[in-house]
Short mmCIF file of C-alpha atoms and ligand atoms in Angstrom, two decimals:
data_model
loop_
_atom_site.label_atom_id
_atom_site.label_comp_id
_atom_site.label_asym_id
_atom_site.label_seq_id
_atom_site.Cartn_x
_atom_site.Cartn_y
_atom_site.Cartn_z
CA UNK A 59 -17.32 57.35 22.19
CA UNK A 60 -13.65 57.14 21.06
CA UNK A 61 -11.95 59.59 18.83
CA UNK A 62 -12.59 58.05 15.35
CA UNK A 63 -14.13 54.34 15.60
CA UNK A 64 -14.62 51.55 13.00
CA UNK A 65 -16.84 48.58 13.59
CA UNK A 66 -15.38 45.32 12.29
CA UNK A 67 -17.63 42.11 12.11
CA UNK A 68 -16.13 38.69 11.71
CA UNK A 69 -18.30 36.77 9.37
CA UNK A 70 -15.72 34.74 7.15
CA UNK A 71 -15.82 31.64 8.72
CA UNK A 72 -17.57 28.31 7.55
CA UNK A 73 -19.20 27.22 10.82
CA UNK A 74 -17.56 23.83 10.74
CA UNK A 75 -19.45 22.66 14.03
CA UNK A 76 -23.01 23.52 12.07
CA UNK A 77 -22.35 20.82 9.98
CA UNK A 78 -23.98 22.53 7.20
CA UNK A 79 -22.96 23.73 3.72
CA UNK A 80 -24.36 27.16 4.45
CA UNK A 81 -21.93 29.81 6.12
CA UNK A 82 -22.85 30.05 9.71
CA UNK A 83 -23.57 33.60 9.62
CA UNK A 84 -26.47 33.08 7.22
CA UNK A 85 -28.27 30.69 9.33
CA UNK A 86 -31.50 32.36 10.61
CA UNK A 87 -32.58 32.85 14.18
CA UNK A 88 -35.28 35.26 14.85
CA UNK A 89 -36.40 35.28 11.47
CA UNK A 90 -33.08 36.95 10.35
CA UNK A 91 -29.47 35.72 9.35
CA UNK A 92 -27.13 35.97 12.31
CA UNK A 93 -24.97 38.41 10.84
CA UNK A 94 -28.00 40.80 10.27
CA UNK A 95 -28.50 40.86 14.06
CA UNK A 96 -25.14 42.11 14.78
CA UNK A 97 -25.62 44.64 12.06
CA UNK A 98 -28.84 45.78 13.79
CA UNK A 99 -27.27 46.14 17.32
CA UNK A 100 -24.44 48.47 15.75
CA UNK A 101 -26.50 50.46 13.48
CA UNK A 102 -28.01 52.97 16.20
CA UNK A 103 -24.36 53.53 17.02
CA UNK A 104 -23.78 55.71 13.81
CA UNK A 105 -27.52 57.69 14.13
CA UNK A 106 -26.41 59.53 17.24
CA UNK A 107 -25.43 63.21 16.73
CA UNK A 108 -21.83 63.86 17.17
CA UNK A 109 -21.03 60.35 16.19
CA UNK A 110 -17.69 59.72 15.10
CA UNK A 111 -18.15 56.24 13.76
CA UNK A 112 -16.38 56.06 10.42
CA UNK A 113 -18.19 52.90 9.16
CA UNK A 114 -18.98 49.35 9.37
CA UNK A 115 -16.40 46.59 7.66
CA UNK A 116 -17.88 43.00 7.46
CA UNK A 117 -15.17 40.41 7.15
CA UNK A 118 -16.45 37.95 4.60
CA UNK A 119 -14.65 34.48 3.43
CA UNK A 120 -17.06 31.52 3.06
CA UNK A 121 -19.91 32.27 0.80
CA UNK A 122 -18.88 35.77 0.57
CA UNK A 123 -21.23 36.83 -2.20
CA UNK A 124 -24.30 35.88 -0.30
CA UNK A 125 -22.99 37.33 2.84
CA UNK A 126 -22.30 40.60 1.06
CA UNK A 127 -25.77 40.73 -0.20
CA UNK A 128 -27.20 40.40 3.21
CA UNK A 129 -24.67 42.96 4.92
CA UNK A 130 -24.75 45.84 1.94
CA UNK A 131 -28.09 47.15 2.69
CA UNK A 132 -27.14 47.80 6.15
CA UNK A 133 -24.54 50.42 4.55
CA UNK A 134 -21.68 47.99 5.60
CA UNK A 135 -18.49 47.32 3.52
CA UNK A 136 -16.76 44.26 3.31
CA UNK A 137 -13.15 42.99 3.57
CA UNK A 138 -12.32 39.26 1.86
CA UNK A 139 -10.22 36.95 4.07
CA UNK A 140 -9.08 34.26 2.08
CA UNK A 141 -8.05 31.71 3.46
CA UNK A 142 -9.86 31.86 6.51
CA UNK A 143 -6.64 31.62 9.23
CA UNK A 144 -8.65 32.56 12.67
CA UNK A 145 -9.98 35.23 14.39
CA UNK A 146 -6.83 37.32 14.51
CA UNK A 147 -6.22 36.95 10.81
CA UNK A 148 -9.56 38.02 10.11
CA UNK A 149 -9.03 41.42 12.19
CA UNK A 150 -5.60 41.86 10.47
CA UNK A 151 -7.40 41.75 7.18
CA UNK A 152 -10.02 44.42 8.25
CA UNK A 153 -7.21 46.58 9.73
CA UNK A 154 -5.37 46.97 6.42
CA UNK A 155 -8.78 48.11 4.87
CA UNK A 156 -9.59 50.91 7.27
CA UNK A 157 -9.09 54.60 6.62
CA UNK A 158 -6.18 56.30 8.15
CA UNK A 159 -7.98 58.59 10.63
CA UNK A 160 -9.46 55.36 12.67
CA UNK A 161 -8.05 55.21 15.88
CA UNK A 162 -10.04 52.49 17.76
CA UNK A 163 -11.96 49.75 16.43
CA UNK A 164 -15.08 47.69 17.80
CA UNK A 165 -14.79 44.16 17.16
CA UNK A 166 -17.79 42.05 17.06
CA UNK A 167 -18.54 38.23 16.09
CA UNK A 168 -20.95 37.49 13.39
CA UNK A 169 -22.33 34.66 15.21
CA UNK A 170 -23.91 36.28 18.39
CA UNK A 171 -27.08 37.70 17.55
CA UNK A 172 -28.40 38.70 21.22
CA UNK A 173 -25.85 41.50 21.83
CA UNK A 174 -27.69 44.71 22.60
CA UNK A 175 -26.65 48.43 21.58
CA UNK A 176 -26.75 49.64 25.22
CA UNK A 177 -24.24 46.90 26.05
CA UNK A 178 -21.93 48.22 23.30
CA UNK A 179 -22.45 51.64 24.37
CA UNK A 180 -21.27 50.86 27.80
CA UNK A 181 -18.31 49.02 26.47
CA UNK A 182 -17.19 52.06 24.28
CA UNK A 183 -17.70 54.34 26.97
CA UNK A 184 -15.33 52.39 29.24
CA UNK A 185 -12.99 52.20 26.53
CA UNK A 186 -12.79 55.76 25.96
CA UNK A 187 -12.60 56.80 29.83
CA UNK A 188 -9.86 54.38 30.49
CA UNK A 189 -7.95 54.86 27.39
CA UNK A 190 -7.42 51.25 27.15
CA UNK A 191 -5.39 49.33 24.55
CA UNK A 192 -8.05 46.74 24.50
CA UNK A 193 -11.43 46.67 26.50
CA UNK A 194 -13.05 43.39 26.59
CA UNK A 195 -16.82 42.45 27.18
CA UNK A 196 -17.00 39.63 29.31
CA UNK A 197 -20.04 37.30 30.91
CA UNK A 198 -20.19 34.92 33.63
CA UNK A 199 -21.81 31.88 32.38
CA UNK A 200 -23.25 28.81 34.43
CA UNK A 201 -21.85 26.60 31.30
CA UNK A 202 -18.77 28.43 29.96
CA UNK A 203 -18.03 25.11 27.84
CA UNK A 204 -16.89 26.46 24.47
CA UNK A 205 -15.81 29.64 25.08
CA UNK A 206 -12.43 31.33 25.82
CA UNK A 207 -12.08 32.07 29.50
CA UNK A 208 -10.94 35.13 31.10
CA UNK A 209 -7.82 34.88 33.40
CA UNK A 210 -7.56 37.36 36.01
CA UNK A 211 -4.46 38.50 37.98
CA UNK A 212 -4.39 38.54 42.04
CA UNK A 213 -5.38 42.17 41.68
CA UNK A 214 -8.35 41.37 39.33
CA UNK A 215 -6.91 42.73 36.24
CA UNK A 216 -6.96 40.62 33.05
CA UNK A 217 -4.17 38.69 32.21
CA UNK A 218 -5.34 36.67 29.26
CA UNK A 219 -7.92 34.51 27.51
CA UNK A 220 -7.22 30.88 27.13
CA UNK A 221 -9.59 29.00 24.65
CA UNK A 222 -11.29 26.03 25.65
CA UNK A 223 -8.79 23.64 24.02
CA UNK A 224 -5.83 24.99 26.08
CA UNK A 225 -7.31 25.41 29.59
CA UNK A 226 -5.04 23.99 32.29
CA UNK A 227 -7.17 21.75 34.95
CA UNK A 228 -7.44 24.84 37.31
CA UNK A 229 -8.91 27.10 34.54
CA UNK A 230 -11.38 24.61 33.65
CA UNK A 231 -13.60 26.08 36.94
CA UNK A 232 -13.40 29.59 35.52
CA UNK A 233 -17.05 30.73 34.72
CA UNK A 234 -15.99 34.24 33.31
CA UNK A 235 -16.03 34.17 29.36
CA UNK A 236 -14.82 36.19 26.23
CA UNK A 237 -17.93 37.21 24.41
CA UNK A 238 -15.70 38.12 21.33
CA UNK A 239 -16.88 41.60 21.56
CA UNK A 240 -14.09 44.21 22.20
CA UNK A 241 -12.56 47.60 21.49
CA UNK A 242 -9.11 48.20 20.45
CA UNK A 243 -6.91 50.99 20.10
CA UNK A 244 -5.93 50.46 16.34
CA UNK A 245 -2.48 51.46 16.46
CA UNK A 246 -1.42 49.12 19.36
CA UNK A 247 -3.63 46.03 18.01
CA UNK A 248 -1.83 46.55 14.39
CA UNK A 249 1.43 46.54 16.20
CA UNK A 250 0.89 43.02 17.91
CA UNK A 251 -1.09 41.07 15.21
CA UNK A 252 1.95 40.44 13.36
CA UNK A 253 3.33 38.64 16.31
CA UNK A 254 0.58 36.04 16.54
CA UNK A 255 1.52 32.45 16.16
CA UNK A 256 -0.30 29.45 15.30
CA UNK A 257 0.71 27.20 18.13
CA UNK A 258 -2.77 25.95 18.84
CA UNK A 259 -4.97 22.81 18.06
CA UNK A 260 -6.52 24.61 15.12
CA UNK A 261 -3.36 26.01 13.58
CA UNK A 262 -5.01 29.47 13.72
CA UNK A 263 -4.28 32.77 14.51
CA UNK A 264 -6.17 33.81 17.64
CA UNK A 265 -7.34 37.14 18.17
CA UNK A 266 -7.85 36.40 21.82
CA UNK A 267 -3.76 36.00 22.04
CA UNK A 268 -3.46 39.47 21.39
CA UNK A 269 -4.52 40.42 24.93
CA UNK A 270 -0.92 38.67 26.37
CA UNK A 271 1.09 40.60 23.70
CA UNK A 272 -0.71 43.99 24.43
CA UNK A 273 -0.07 43.45 27.91
CA UNK A 274 3.60 42.62 27.36
CA UNK A 275 3.76 45.94 25.28
CA UNK A 276 2.62 47.69 28.60
CA UNK A 277 -1.00 48.37 26.95
CA UNK A 278 -3.90 48.61 29.54
CA UNK A 279 -6.58 45.87 29.53
CA UNK A 280 -10.18 46.67 30.68
CA UNK A 281 -13.11 44.63 30.91
CA UNK A 282 -16.90 45.06 31.36
CA UNK A 283 -19.11 42.30 32.44
CA UNK A 284 -22.40 42.06 30.81
CA UNK A 285 -25.58 42.34 33.14
CA UNK A 286 -27.38 39.71 31.37
CA UNK A 287 -25.30 36.83 30.04
CA UNK A 288 -27.45 35.81 27.37
CA UNK A 289 -26.58 38.48 25.35
CA UNK A 290 -23.22 37.24 24.75
CA UNK A 291 -24.49 33.79 23.46
CA UNK A 292 -22.95 32.63 20.51
CA UNK A 293 -24.14 30.06 17.71
CA UNK A 294 -21.58 27.25 16.71
CA UNK A 295 -23.98 24.27 16.33
CA UNK A 296 -27.66 24.04 15.30
CA UNK A 297 -28.89 23.14 18.68
CA UNK A 298 -27.39 26.66 19.88
CA UNK A 299 -28.93 28.16 16.90
CA UNK A 300 -32.40 26.68 18.04
CA UNK A 301 -31.87 27.64 21.67
CA UNK A 302 -30.88 31.54 20.56
CA UNK A 303 -34.04 31.33 18.10
CA UNK A 304 -36.21 30.58 21.05
CA UNK A 305 -34.74 33.43 22.97
CA UNK A 306 -35.18 36.06 20.25
CA UNK A 307 -38.65 34.88 19.68
CA UNK A 308 -39.48 35.41 23.38
CA UNK A 309 -37.99 38.81 23.43
CA UNK A 310 -39.81 39.93 20.50
CA UNK A 311 -43.40 38.82 21.87
CA UNK A 312 -42.28 40.53 25.16
CA UNK A 313 -41.53 43.64 23.25
CA UNK A 314 -44.78 43.64 21.27
CA UNK A 315 -46.64 43.27 24.46
CA UNK A 316 -44.95 46.08 25.90
CA UNK A 317 -46.41 48.12 23.16
CA UNK A 318 -50.06 47.16 24.03
CA UNK A 319 -50.37 43.91 22.02
CA UNK A 320 -52.36 41.21 23.26
CA UNK A 321 -50.89 37.61 22.96
CA UNK A 322 -52.56 34.58 23.90
CA UNK A 323 -49.93 31.86 25.10
CA UNK A 324 -47.14 33.83 23.87
CA UNK A 325 -44.78 30.87 23.80
CA UNK A 326 -46.56 29.52 20.79
CA UNK A 327 -46.39 32.73 18.57
CA UNK A 328 -43.56 33.07 16.42
CA UNK A 329 -42.75 36.78 15.31
CA UNK A 330 -39.74 37.65 13.05
CA UNK A 331 -37.47 40.55 14.26
CA UNK A 332 -38.77 43.18 11.78
CA UNK A 333 -42.32 42.64 12.24
CA UNK A 334 -44.37 45.69 13.69
CA UNK A 335 -47.72 45.36 15.45
CA UNK A 336 -49.91 48.08 16.20
CA UNK A 337 -51.61 48.31 19.70
CA UNK A 338 -54.93 46.75 21.06
CA UNK A 339 -54.18 44.11 18.38
CA UNK A 340 -54.87 40.28 19.47
CA UNK A 341 -52.82 37.64 18.51
CA UNK A 342 -54.28 34.18 19.33
CA UNK A 343 -52.44 30.95 19.92
CA UNK A 344 -50.22 29.55 17.37
CA UNK A 345 -49.96 32.49 14.94
CA UNK A 346 -46.61 33.10 12.84
CA UNK A 347 -45.58 36.58 11.57
CA UNK A 348 -42.93 36.46 9.26
CA UNK A 349 -40.54 38.38 6.98
CA UNK A 350 -41.48 42.08 6.78
CA UNK A 351 -45.26 41.63 7.87
CA UNK A 352 -46.70 44.76 9.26
CA UNK A 353 -50.20 44.67 11.31
CA UNK A 354 -52.21 47.92 12.30
CA UNK A 355 -53.85 48.49 15.42
CA UNK A 356 -57.25 46.65 16.64
CA UNK A 357 -56.60 43.60 14.43
CA UNK A 358 -57.55 40.16 15.35
CA UNK A 359 -55.30 37.43 14.28
CA UNK A 360 -56.61 33.99 14.33
CA UNK A 361 -55.45 30.76 15.97
CA UNK A 362 -52.58 29.08 13.74
CA UNK A 363 -52.67 31.87 11.05
CA UNK A 364 -49.50 32.30 9.21
CA UNK A 365 -48.44 35.76 7.52
CA UNK A 366 -45.32 36.63 5.53
CA UNK A 367 -44.70 39.86 4.02
CA UNK A 368 -48.41 40.83 4.86
CA UNK A 369 -49.44 44.35 5.32
CA UNK A 370 -52.58 44.93 7.52
CA UNK A 371 -54.19 48.07 8.08
CA UNK A 372 -56.20 48.63 11.31
CA UNK A 373 -59.08 46.52 12.43
CA UNK A 374 -58.43 43.93 10.20
CA UNK A 375 -59.75 40.17 11.08
CA UNK A 376 -57.74 37.31 10.23
CA UNK A 377 -59.79 34.10 11.26
CA UNK A 378 -58.13 30.75 12.37
CA UNK A 379 -56.10 28.89 10.09
CA UNK A 380 -55.45 31.47 7.48
CA UNK A 381 -52.38 31.99 5.23
CA UNK A 382 -51.64 35.42 3.98
CA UNK A 383 -48.27 35.93 1.87
CA UNK A 384 -47.00 39.11 0.08
CA UNK A 385 -50.38 40.65 0.28
CA UNK A 386 -52.41 43.60 1.53
CA UNK A 387 -55.40 43.86 3.60
CA UNK A 388 -57.11 47.19 3.81
CA UNK A 389 -58.84 48.73 6.65
CA UNK A 390 -61.70 46.63 8.54
CA UNK A 391 -61.00 43.36 6.03
CA UNK A 392 -62.14 39.91 7.19
CA UNK A 393 -60.53 36.87 5.89
CA UNK A 394 -60.79 33.22 6.74
CA UNK A 395 -61.11 31.03 8.46
CA UNK A 396 -58.93 28.67 6.08
CA UNK A 397 -58.31 31.43 3.57
CA UNK A 398 -55.32 31.72 1.54
CA UNK A 399 -53.99 35.12 -0.17
CA UNK A 400 -50.80 35.20 -2.05
CA UNK A 401 -48.44 36.85 -4.50
CA UNK A 402 -49.83 40.38 -4.25
CA UNK A 403 -53.38 39.83 -3.13
CA UNK A 404 -54.78 43.19 -2.70
CA UNK A 405 -57.78 43.11 -0.60
CA UNK A 406 -59.37 46.84 -0.28
CA UNK A 407 -61.21 48.29 2.78
CA UNK A 408 -63.98 46.43 4.26
CA UNK A 409 -64.07 43.37 1.88
CA UNK A 410 -64.62 39.69 3.18
CA UNK A 411 -62.77 36.81 2.15
CA UNK A 412 -64.41 33.78 3.70
CA UNK A 413 -63.52 30.00 4.21
CA UNK A 414 -61.93 27.80 1.75
CA UNK A 415 -61.02 31.29 -0.60
CA UNK A 416 -57.84 31.80 -2.41
CA UNK A 417 -56.86 34.77 -3.71
CA UNK A 418 -53.64 35.21 -5.92
CA UNK A 419 -52.42 38.43 -7.46
CA UNK A 420 -56.02 40.01 -7.66
CA UNK A 421 -57.66 43.20 -6.42
CA UNK A 422 -60.63 42.94 -4.47
CA UNK A 423 -62.41 46.01 -4.27
CA UNK A 424 -64.01 48.05 -1.21
CA UNK A 425 -66.80 46.14 0.30
CA UNK A 426 -66.70 43.10 -2.06
CA UNK A 427 -67.46 39.74 -0.75
CA UNK A 428 -66.13 36.30 -1.46
CA UNK A 429 -67.39 34.11 1.18
CA UNK A 430 -67.07 30.63 0.30
CA UNK A 431 -65.10 27.78 -1.74
CA UNK A 432 -63.74 30.10 -4.19
CA UNK A 433 -60.45 30.85 -6.43
CA UNK A 434 -59.56 34.39 -7.60
CA UNK A 435 -56.48 34.36 -9.57
CA UNK A 436 -55.04 37.38 -11.82
CA UNK A 437 -58.55 39.10 -11.48
CA UNK A 438 -59.56 42.91 -10.73
CA UNK A 439 -62.72 42.86 -8.85
CA UNK A 440 -64.58 46.19 -8.36
CA UNK A 441 -66.09 47.53 -5.37
CA UNK A 442 -69.30 46.15 -3.42
CA UNK A 443 -69.28 43.04 -5.63
CA UNK A 444 -70.64 39.63 -4.40
CA UNK A 445 -68.78 36.51 -5.76
CA UNK A 446 -70.91 33.35 -4.93
CA UNK A 447 -69.84 30.23 -3.34
CA UNK A 448 -67.69 28.08 -5.56
CA UNK A 449 -66.83 30.77 -8.14
CA UNK A 450 -63.38 29.97 -9.95
CA UNK A 451 -61.62 32.14 -12.33
CA UNK A 452 -60.05 29.70 -14.89
CA UNK A 453 -56.80 32.02 -15.39
CA UNK A 454 -54.51 29.61 -16.86
CA UNK A 455 -54.77 27.73 -20.24
CA UNK A 456 -51.78 25.72 -20.02
CA UNK A 457 -49.43 28.37 -21.06
CA UNK A 458 -50.46 31.89 -20.32
CA UNK A 459 -51.94 33.37 -17.20
CA UNK A 460 -55.13 35.41 -18.32
CA UNK A 461 -56.88 38.42 -16.45
CA UNK A 462 -60.66 38.45 -15.31
CA UNK A 463 -62.08 41.87 -14.64
CA UNK A 464 -65.30 42.38 -12.84
CA UNK A 465 -66.54 45.62 -12.37
CA UNK A 466 -68.49 47.11 -9.43
CA UNK A 467 -71.76 46.12 -7.98
CA UNK A 468 -71.83 42.86 -9.97
CA UNK A 469 -73.65 39.79 -8.76
CA UNK A 470 -71.48 36.72 -9.48
CA UNK A 471 -73.79 33.40 -8.95
CA UNK A 472 -72.64 30.36 -7.33
CA UNK A 473 -70.59 27.97 -9.02
CA UNK A 474 -69.64 30.52 -11.82
CA UNK A 475 -66.40 29.58 -13.67
CA UNK A 476 -64.91 32.62 -15.43
CA UNK A 477 -62.74 31.65 -18.47
CA UNK A 478 -60.14 34.21 -18.86
CA UNK A 479 -59.49 36.39 -20.47
CA UNK A 480 -62.84 37.61 -19.87
CA UNK A 481 -64.70 40.95 -18.40
CA UNK A 482 -67.80 41.01 -16.48
CA UNK A 483 -69.29 44.74 -16.77
CA UNK A 484 -70.41 47.00 -14.16
CA UNK A 485 -73.66 46.03 -12.43
CA UNK A 486 -73.97 42.92 -14.11
CA UNK A 487 -75.66 39.63 -12.88
CA UNK A 488 -74.11 36.05 -13.97
CA UNK A 489 -76.47 33.06 -13.22
CA UNK A 490 -75.52 30.68 -10.90
CA UNK A 491 -73.49 27.71 -12.32
CA UNK A 492 -72.31 29.64 -15.65
CA UNK A 493 -69.29 28.84 -17.62
CA UNK A 494 -68.79 32.47 -18.69
CA UNK A 495 -66.43 32.66 -21.98
CA UNK A 496 -67.81 35.82 -23.32
CA UNK A 497 -67.48 39.43 -22.02
CA UNK A 498 -70.69 40.10 -20.00
CA UNK A 499 -71.94 43.69 -20.86
CA UNK A 500 -72.50 46.37 -17.86
CA UNK A 501 -76.12 45.64 -16.42
CA UNK A 502 -76.53 42.62 -18.52
CA UNK A 503 -77.59 39.23 -17.30
CA UNK A 504 -75.34 36.28 -18.35
CA UNK A 505 -76.75 32.81 -18.12
CA UNK A 506 -74.07 30.18 -19.79
CA UNK A 507 -75.39 26.97 -19.11
CA UNK A 508 -78.01 24.37 -20.79
CA UNK A 509 -81.57 25.17 -20.16
CA UNK A 510 -83.31 22.87 -17.70
CA UNK A 511 -85.94 20.07 -18.69
CA UNK A 512 -88.22 18.73 -16.41
CA UNK A 513 -89.65 15.19 -17.32
CA UNK A 514 -92.68 14.58 -15.29
CA UNK A 515 -92.87 11.21 -13.57
CA UNK A 516 -89.64 10.02 -14.95
CA UNK A 517 -87.97 9.31 -11.55
CA UNK A 518 -90.99 7.37 -10.29
CA UNK A 519 -91.18 5.21 -13.73
CA UNK A 520 -87.52 4.45 -13.35
CA UNK A 521 -87.63 3.53 -9.78
CA UNK A 522 -90.35 0.98 -10.73
CA UNK A 523 -88.63 -0.50 -13.76
CA UNK A 524 -85.34 -0.92 -11.50
CA UNK A 525 -87.61 -2.80 -8.96
CA UNK A 526 -89.24 -4.86 -11.17
CA UNK A 527 -85.86 -6.03 -12.97
CA UNK A 528 -84.31 -6.80 -9.33
CA UNK A 529 -87.56 -8.79 -8.48
CA UNK A 530 -86.96 -10.91 -11.58
CA UNK A 531 -83.44 -11.63 -10.72
CA UNK A 532 -84.30 -12.83 -7.28
CA UNK A 533 -87.00 -15.35 -8.37
CA UNK A 534 -86.03 -19.05 -8.03
CA UNK A 535 -84.95 -20.86 -11.04
CA UNK A 536 -88.01 -23.30 -12.04
CA UNK A 537 -87.19 -26.95 -12.68
CA UNK A 538 -83.56 -27.45 -11.19
CA UNK A 539 -83.54 -30.09 -8.79
CA UNK A 540 -80.28 -30.84 -6.77
CA UNK A 541 -79.52 -34.42 -5.78
CA UNK A 542 -80.51 -33.66 -2.23
CA UNK A 543 -84.06 -32.59 -3.08
CA UNK A 544 -83.55 -28.89 -2.57
CA UNK A 545 -84.64 -26.60 -5.31
CA UNK A 546 -82.03 -24.15 -6.30
CA UNK A 547 -82.56 -20.36 -7.37
CA UNK A 548 -80.08 -18.85 -9.81
CA UNK A 549 -78.14 -17.29 -7.30
CA UNK A 550 -77.38 -20.51 -4.92
CA UNK A 551 -76.79 -22.67 -8.22
CA UNK A 552 -73.28 -24.01 -8.00
CA UNK A 553 -70.67 -23.69 -10.86
CA UNK A 554 -71.73 -24.88 -14.20
CA UNK A 555 -70.23 -28.43 -15.04
CA UNK A 556 -67.73 -28.06 -17.44
CA UNK A 557 -68.47 -29.82 -20.65
CA UNK A 558 -66.96 -33.30 -20.70
CA UNK A 559 -63.63 -33.32 -22.70
CA UNK A 560 -64.04 -35.40 -25.99
CA UNK A 561 -62.02 -38.73 -25.73
CA UNK A 562 -61.33 -38.21 -29.28
CA UNK A 563 -60.03 -35.34 -31.32
CA UNK A 564 -62.70 -35.03 -34.08
CA UNK A 565 -61.60 -35.69 -37.22
CA UNK A 566 -60.90 -33.11 -39.61
CA UNK A 567 -63.03 -32.74 -42.25
CA UNK A 568 -61.64 -33.29 -45.48
C1 UD1 B 1872 -14.15 32.85 19.83
C2 UD1 B 1872 -13.18 33.22 20.71
C3 UD1 B 1872 -13.79 33.11 22.11
C4 UD1 B 1872 -14.87 33.48 22.38
C5 UD1 B 1872 -16.10 33.11 21.31
C6 UD1 B 1872 -17.43 34.01 21.91
C7 UD1 B 1872 -11.09 33.10 19.43
C8 UD1 B 1872 -10.07 32.43 19.14
N1 UD1 B 1872 -11.99 32.76 20.10
O1 UD1 B 1872 -14.32 31.52 19.48
O2 UD1 B 1872 -12.45 33.19 23.04
O3 UD1 B 1872 -15.35 32.96 23.67
O4 UD1 B 1872 -15.43 33.55 19.99
O5 UD1 B 1872 -18.35 33.81 21.09
O6 UD1 B 1872 -11.51 34.40 18.79
N2 UD1 B 1872 -14.04 34.24 11.80
C9 UD1 B 1872 -13.62 34.70 10.48
N3 UD1 B 1872 -12.50 34.38 10.22
C10 UD1 B 1872 -11.90 33.27 10.61
C11 UD1 B 1872 -12.22 32.52 11.87
C12 UD1 B 1872 -13.23 33.13 12.43
O7 UD1 B 1872 -14.30 35.71 10.22
O8 UD1 B 1872 -10.82 32.92 10.24
C13 UD1 B 1872 -15.52 34.57 12.44
C14 UD1 B 1872 -16.50 33.45 12.26
O9 UD1 B 1872 -17.06 33.79 11.03
C15 UD1 B 1872 -17.31 33.94 13.67
C16 UD1 B 1872 -16.44 34.45 14.57
O10 UD1 B 1872 -15.40 35.06 13.79
O11 UD1 B 1872 -18.52 34.93 13.19
C17 UD1 B 1872 -15.89 33.81 15.56
O12 UD1 B 1872 -15.34 32.48 15.11
P1 UD1 B 1872 -15.64 31.13 15.93
O13 UD1 B 1872 -14.85 30.17 15.17
O14 UD1 B 1872 -17.30 30.83 16.00
O15 UD1 B 1872 -15.01 31.44 17.21
P2 UD1 B 1872 -15.32 30.66 18.53
O16 UD1 B 1872 -14.75 29.40 18.65
O17 UD1 B 1872 -16.69 30.63 19.09
CA1 CA B 1873 -18.31 31.35 17.88
#
């Protein structure tokens, strides 16, 4: 590593080509904002023993406050660039903010999320050993459009970087591109940045023009070419964002498979960058693991399930088409199919949540079962309790959310409504179909429904009455003969004749 290194990440631009109000570096790929990927790539450079890294500075401008919120958790500092007058101008702002002792600067774009730490290490190594004024990271691309091209002299040394808009007809063939990642000797870079002009189609100060100026000042320019060109891919449009996202997703599932996770049809599985999964877990087709989800070992995640910020212990089974958001599942828990757990559902060891069961902000104790068609909201349920099919906690009274507390070893019969706030004591039994509005003492039986009455023969009598009434209705109407001689039933009788209008209005009685 060079003597005293600072890392500068450029993230002030709006990203005009994205056609979006959101700053480009805040757009997400692989489940993280683009800028977070750059930070994750540089983070390990600080972790090494004997590291001379003096810190990370992010140049912010467009939506600076939101970008700051993303980068500060990484321990990065920010430098404001306003207005944004190009990459050269951005680096100039950062250099002014760096501590005096910093001798070298690693510059990265905030819109190239695939760059790997090992590649950065190789670049720094070359920069230090060659004692260059600038060391460039380049790549050979089949489709170099949009990137600055590397122009080399006859002996192979880098002479200049030419931006797409300024390419001469001969240079359009060049396949070697500028990654936007460079290492500079600070003093020499500072000296030439003041000489940058804006004589280009964007009227901006281009950092790439520093190469020619450094050469003119007798500085050595080195370059190293990445082994895997996809590492340098940048995002300038939403189509490029989608492509980079697909590469990050593929990388992530490959990394998981490398750690002993079985994934069926991995091209259908979406896993965010920070998700972890233990070995011998099986992930079925179409599963999405988002945010800060952590999955233990020997779990099975059923097809088309979606988990966001979920914590799963070992041996958890999520059956197909289940949703688990911001919730925890203890060891050996089974949920789904078609379960919906959210807002801090805490399902303890060995519990079972079955199909069409929604659990919101509730604790379900060890070994407890809620297997069918149930809503548990703001509830605390003890262990080894049975929640019958169709049980509903009526937790909302139109203004407040109210708690339901159910003890251990309780049996809640099917079709029960628990009108909160309400408590069901340990070992109690709630009869099916009850609407429970009062607390139930421990070990009691609660029946909260009207008593059943059986009326012997009632149904048969009713059937007979109805049949008789229908038969009367269907009888032909007697005594009505039509002009053609048919006798008419009520049903076939034509519309009633309207009474003839009176020719003269009736005289009013005096
Ligand atoms: C830049 C390079 C190009 C290289 C490509 C690699 C220049 C002039 N061109 O082009 O040679 O092939 O990256 O991806 O540098 N930014 C600021 N302040 C500004 C302008 C930009 O912070 O005033 C930031 C952007 O937010 C972005 C990064 O710098 O994260 C790169 O800017 P962008 O406009 O995308 O540069 P490219 O045209 O891609
Ligand atoms: Ca770019």
